[in-house]
Every structure is written in C-alpha cells, then in structure tokens.
PDB file of C-alpha atoms in Angstrom:
ATOM      1  CA  GLN L   1      -0.002  -0.606  -0.130  1.00  0.00           C
ATOM      2  CA  VAL L   2       1.501   3.141  -1.063  1.00  0.00           C
ATOM      3  CA  GLN L   3       1.996   6.206   1.170  1.00  0.00           C
ATOM      4  CA  LEU L   4       2.994   9.668   0.842  1.00  0.00           C
ATOM      5  CA  VAL L   5       2.625  11.608   5.064  1.00  0.00           C
ATOM      6  CA  GLU L   6       4.227  15.448   4.430  1.00  0.00           C
ATOM      7  CA  SER L   7       5.508  17.813   7.234  1.00  0.00           C
ATOM      8  CA  GLY L   8       7.249  20.743   7.886  1.00  0.00           C
ATOM      9  CA  GLY L   9       3.573  22.773   7.837  1.00  0.00           C
ATOM     10  CA  GLY L  10       3.079  25.673  10.426  1.00  0.00           C
ATOM     11  CA  SER L  11       3.178  29.429  10.519  1.00  0.00           C
ATOM     12  CA  VAL L  12       5.344  31.800   9.484  1.00  0.00           C
ATOM     13  CA  GLN L  13       5.321  35.206   8.708  1.00  0.00           C
ATOM     14  CA  PRO L  14       6.068  37.623   5.655  1.00  0.00           C
ATOM     15  CA  GLY L  15       9.474  37.337   4.063  1.00  0.00           C
ATOM     16  CA  GLY L  16      10.824  33.789   5.924  1.00  0.00           C
ATOM     17  CA  SER L  17      11.546  30.218   5.405  1.00  0.00           C
ATOM     18  CA  LEU L  18       9.969  26.428   4.895  1.00  0.00           C
ATOM     19  CA  ARG L  19      11.205  23.170   4.499  1.00  0.00           C
ATOM     20  CA  LEU L  20       8.071  20.460   3.308  1.00  0.00           C
ATOM     21  CA  SER L  21       8.837  16.930   3.108  1.00  0.00           C
ATOM     22  CA  CYS L  22       6.705  14.246   1.320  1.00  0.00           C
ATOM     23  CA  ALA L  23       7.910  10.860   2.651  1.00  0.00           C
ATOM     24  CA  ALA L  24       6.897   8.419   0.118  1.00  0.00           C
ATOM     25  CA  SER L  25       6.392   4.616   1.092  1.00  0.00           C
ATOM     26  CA  GLY L  26       4.862   0.847  -0.061  1.00  0.00           C
ATOM     27  CA  THR L  27       7.022   2.116  -3.849  1.00  0.00           C
ATOM     28  CA  SER L  28      10.511   3.121  -5.611  1.00  0.00           C
ATOM     29  CA  PHE L  29      10.373   6.848  -6.085  1.00  0.00           C
ATOM     30  CA  SER L  30      13.112   7.189  -8.358  1.00  0.00           C
ATOM     31  CA  ASP L  31      11.552   6.018 -11.683  1.00  0.00           C
ATOM     32  CA  LYS L  32       8.548   8.049 -11.398  1.00  0.00           C
ATOM     33  CA  ALA L  33       8.090  12.194 -11.212  1.00  0.00           C
ATOM     34  CA  THR L  34       6.415  13.990  -7.625  1.00  0.00           C
ATOM     35  CA  GLY L  35       5.419  17.206  -6.878  1.00  0.00           C
ATOM     36  CA  TRP L  36       4.284  19.478  -5.144  1.00  0.00           C
ATOM     37  CA  TYR L  37       0.634  20.893  -5.084  1.00  0.00           C
ATOM     38  CA  ARG L  38      -1.646  23.244  -3.196  1.00  0.00           C
ATOM     39  CA  GLN L  39      -5.097  24.669  -2.697  1.00  0.00           C
ATOM     40  CA  ALA L  40      -5.798  27.551  -1.353  1.00  0.00           C
ATOM     41  CA  PRO L  41      -9.672  28.070   0.199  1.00  0.00           C
ATOM     42  CA  GLY L  42     -12.519  28.633  -2.200  1.00  0.00           C
ATOM     43  CA  LYS L  43      -9.723  28.243  -5.134  1.00  0.00           C
ATOM     44  CA  GLN L  44      -8.606  25.107  -7.541  1.00  0.00           C
ATOM     45  CA  ARG L  45      -5.827  22.878  -6.481  1.00  0.00           C
ATOM     46  CA  ASP L  46      -2.529  23.687  -8.358  1.00  0.00           C
ATOM     47  CA  LEU L  47       0.740  22.609  -8.925  1.00  0.00           C
ATOM     48  CA  VAL L  48       3.026  24.567  -7.476  1.00  0.00           C
ATOM     49  CA  ALA L  49       6.565  22.308  -8.020  1.00  0.00           C
ATOM     50  CA  ARG L  50       7.342  19.220 -10.072  1.00  0.00           C
ATOM     51  CA  ILE L  51      10.393  16.607 -10.818  1.00  0.00           C
ATOM     52  CA  THR L  52       9.939  14.539 -13.167  1.00  0.00           C
ATOM     53  CA  SER L  53      12.665  11.091 -12.452  1.00  0.00           C
ATOM     54  CA  SER L  54      15.153  11.845 -14.888  1.00  0.00           C
ATOM     55  CA  GLY L  55      15.639  15.576 -12.382  1.00  0.00           C
ATOM     56  CA  THR L  56      13.510  17.640 -14.902  1.00  0.00           C
ATOM     57  CA  THR L  57      12.068  21.113 -12.455  1.00  0.00           C
ATOM     58  CA  ASN L  58       9.285  22.792 -13.413  1.00  0.00           C
ATOM     59  CA  TYR L  59       7.212  25.655 -10.718  1.00  0.00           C
ATOM     60  CA  ALA L  60       4.735  28.113 -11.111  1.00  0.00           C
ATOM     61  CA  ASP L  61       5.102  31.617 -12.001  1.00  0.00           C
ATOM     62  CA  SER L  62       4.273  33.164  -8.051  1.00  0.00           C
ATOM     63  CA  VAL L  63       6.652  30.703  -7.148  1.00  0.00           C
ATOM     64  CA  LYS L  64      10.165  31.317  -9.101  1.00  0.00           C
ATOM     65  CA  GLY L  65      12.825  32.323  -7.631  1.00  0.00           C
ATOM     66  CA  ARG L  66      11.220  31.068  -4.433  1.00  0.00           C
ATOM     67  CA  PHE L  67      10.634  27.510  -3.874  1.00  0.00           C
ATOM     68  CA  THR L  68      13.459  24.883  -4.939  1.00  0.00           C
ATOM     69  CA  ILE L  69      12.053  21.497  -4.976  1.00  0.00           C
ATOM     70  CA  SER L  70      14.541  18.383  -4.300  1.00  0.00           C
ATOM     71  CA  ARG L  71      13.888  14.728  -3.202  1.00  0.00           C
ATOM     72  CA  ASP L  72      16.312  11.872  -2.086  1.00  0.00           C
ATOM     73  CA  ASN L  73      15.322   8.879  -3.978  1.00  0.00           C
ATOM     74  CA  THR L  74      17.289   6.240  -1.169  1.00  0.00           C
ATOM     75  CA  VAL L  75      15.077   7.524   1.583  1.00  0.00           C
ATOM     76  CA  ASN L  76      12.056   8.191  -1.395  1.00  0.00           C
ATOM     77  CA  THR L  77      11.462  11.890   0.288  1.00  0.00           C
ATOM     78  CA  MET L  78      10.568  14.992  -1.613  1.00  0.00           C
ATOM     79  CA  PHE L  79      11.276  18.731  -0.415  1.00  0.00           C
ATOM     80  CA  LEU L  80      10.199  21.973  -1.617  1.00  0.00           C
ATOM     81  CA  GLN L  81      12.294  24.917   0.113  1.00  0.00           C
ATOM     82  CA  MET L  82       9.741  27.464   0.593  1.00  0.00           C
ATOM     83  CA  ASN L  83      11.800  31.086   0.980  1.00  0.00           C
ATOM     84  CA  SER L  84      10.484  34.700   1.372  1.00  0.00           C
ATOM     85  CA  LEU L  85       7.637  33.027   1.680  1.00  0.00           C
ATOM     86  CA  LYS L  86       4.409  35.721   0.827  1.00  0.00           C
ATOM     87  CA  PRO L  87       0.482  35.289   2.603  1.00  0.00           C
ATOM     88  CA  GLU L  88      -0.763  34.698  -0.459  1.00  0.00           C
ATOM     89  CA  ASP L  89       1.646  31.150  -0.347  1.00  0.00           C
ATOM     90  CA  THR L  90      -0.784  30.000   2.234  1.00  0.00           C
ATOM     91  CA  ALA L  91      -2.982  27.086   1.376  1.00  0.00           C
ATOM     92  CA  VAL L  92      -3.177  23.615   1.944  1.00  0.00           C
ATOM     93  CA  TYR L  93       0.068  21.774   0.278  1.00  0.00           C
ATOM     94  CA  TYR L  94      -0.352  18.691  -1.295  1.00  0.00           C
ATOM     95  CA  CYS L  95       2.070  15.756  -2.608  1.00  0.00           C
ATOM     96  CA  ARG L  96       1.602  14.027  -5.552  1.00  0.00           C
ATOM     97  CA  LEU L  97       3.878  10.669  -6.796  1.00  0.00           C
ATOM     98  CA  SER L  98       3.173  10.199 -10.113  1.00  0.00           C
ATOM     99  CA  ILE L  99       2.197   6.539 -11.583  1.00  0.00           C
ATOM    100  CA  GLY L 100       5.024   7.480 -14.088  1.00  0.00           C
ATOM    101  CA  SER L 101       8.278   8.736 -14.797  1.00  0.00           C
ATOM    102  CA  THR L 102       7.266  12.176 -16.295  1.00  0.00           C
ATOM    103  CA  TYR L 103       3.417  12.692 -15.747  1.00  0.00           C
ATOM    104  CA  PHE L 104       1.118  13.271 -14.094  1.00  0.00           C
ATOM    105  CA  TYR L 105      -1.594  11.279 -14.365  1.00  0.00           C
ATOM    106  CA  ASP L 106      -5.782  10.670 -12.256  1.00  0.00           C
ATOM    107  CA  ASN L 107      -4.887   6.998 -10.496  1.00  0.00           C
ATOM    108  CA  ASP L 108      -1.917   8.894  -9.053  1.00  0.00           C
ATOM    109  CA  TYR L 109      -0.889   8.979  -4.692  1.00  0.00           C
ATOM    110  CA  TRP L 110      -1.364  11.787  -3.071  1.00  0.00           C
ATOM    111  CA  GLY L 111      -0.295  13.232   0.481  1.00  0.00           C
ATOM    112  CA  GLN L 112      -2.388  14.043   3.238  1.00  0.00           C
ATOM    113  CA  GLY L 113      -1.540  17.762   3.341  1.00  0.00           C
ATOM    114  CA  THR L 114       0.587  19.030   5.636  1.00  0.00           C
ATOM    115  CA  GLN L 115      -0.862  23.442   6.341  1.00  0.00           C
ATOM    116  CA  VAL L 116       1.296  26.687   5.130  1.00  0.00           C
ATOM    117  CA  THR L 117       0.376  30.138   7.611  1.00  0.00           C
ATOM    118  CA  VAL L 118       2.102  32.982   6.044  1.00  0.00           C
ATOM    119  CA  SER L 119       0.468  36.292   8.254  1.00  0.00           C
ATOM    120  CA  SER L 120       1.948  38.687   9.957  1.00  0.00           C
TER     121      SER L 120
END
C-alpha cells in the first residue's frame, strides 16, 4: 500500500522560510515523477512544482526564484524549500506521486496535506 506523508508546514511571517517534506512508503520513488500542489480556501488545487524521474523541474510562475523542489530517492523523500514567503502562499500543500516517470495521471497518489500559513 502506497502512503505519502507530508510534514514541515506551519505558521511563518512574510519573508520567512519553511521546508516541506513528503515521505513515501510502499513504492520506489526513483522512476516516478513527483510534485507539490497547493489549495487555498475556496480555490482549486494548483501545481506548485514538479520534478520528473530524470530530475527535470518545473515551477509555477508565482513561486519561481523562491521555491526549490528536490528529492532524495535513497530515502523516498521529496522536499520543497520555500523562501521569501508571502501571505498569498498560504494554503494546504499536498504532495503527489505519479504512476509514471514524467507526467501526472488520474490514478496518482496523494498525501494528506500540510497547512502553510504566512501572516504577520
């Protein structure tokens, strides 16, 4: 059974930093694409960053230059380093594990989400 567990969320002031982690069990990370999504209240869930099995990364325009996605395949864990946080980054952040190596599919796996709140 595949499980994804996010951690690292919390409350931070504008300009601060947080590092999210997503640990996977029940499957190997190395040949799959993974990504971070976020959903603010009343809004749809949007892609924040993606990393393919080959290491190619993509970012939403709103986070480019501030967020960095990475992963350690040896421990099946993905990270999202978030710097220069803004109030508009406030959302529940979800990790996603694809069933494929590059793109995302309807049958992908999701974590339970971790809350990030940016407020003064």
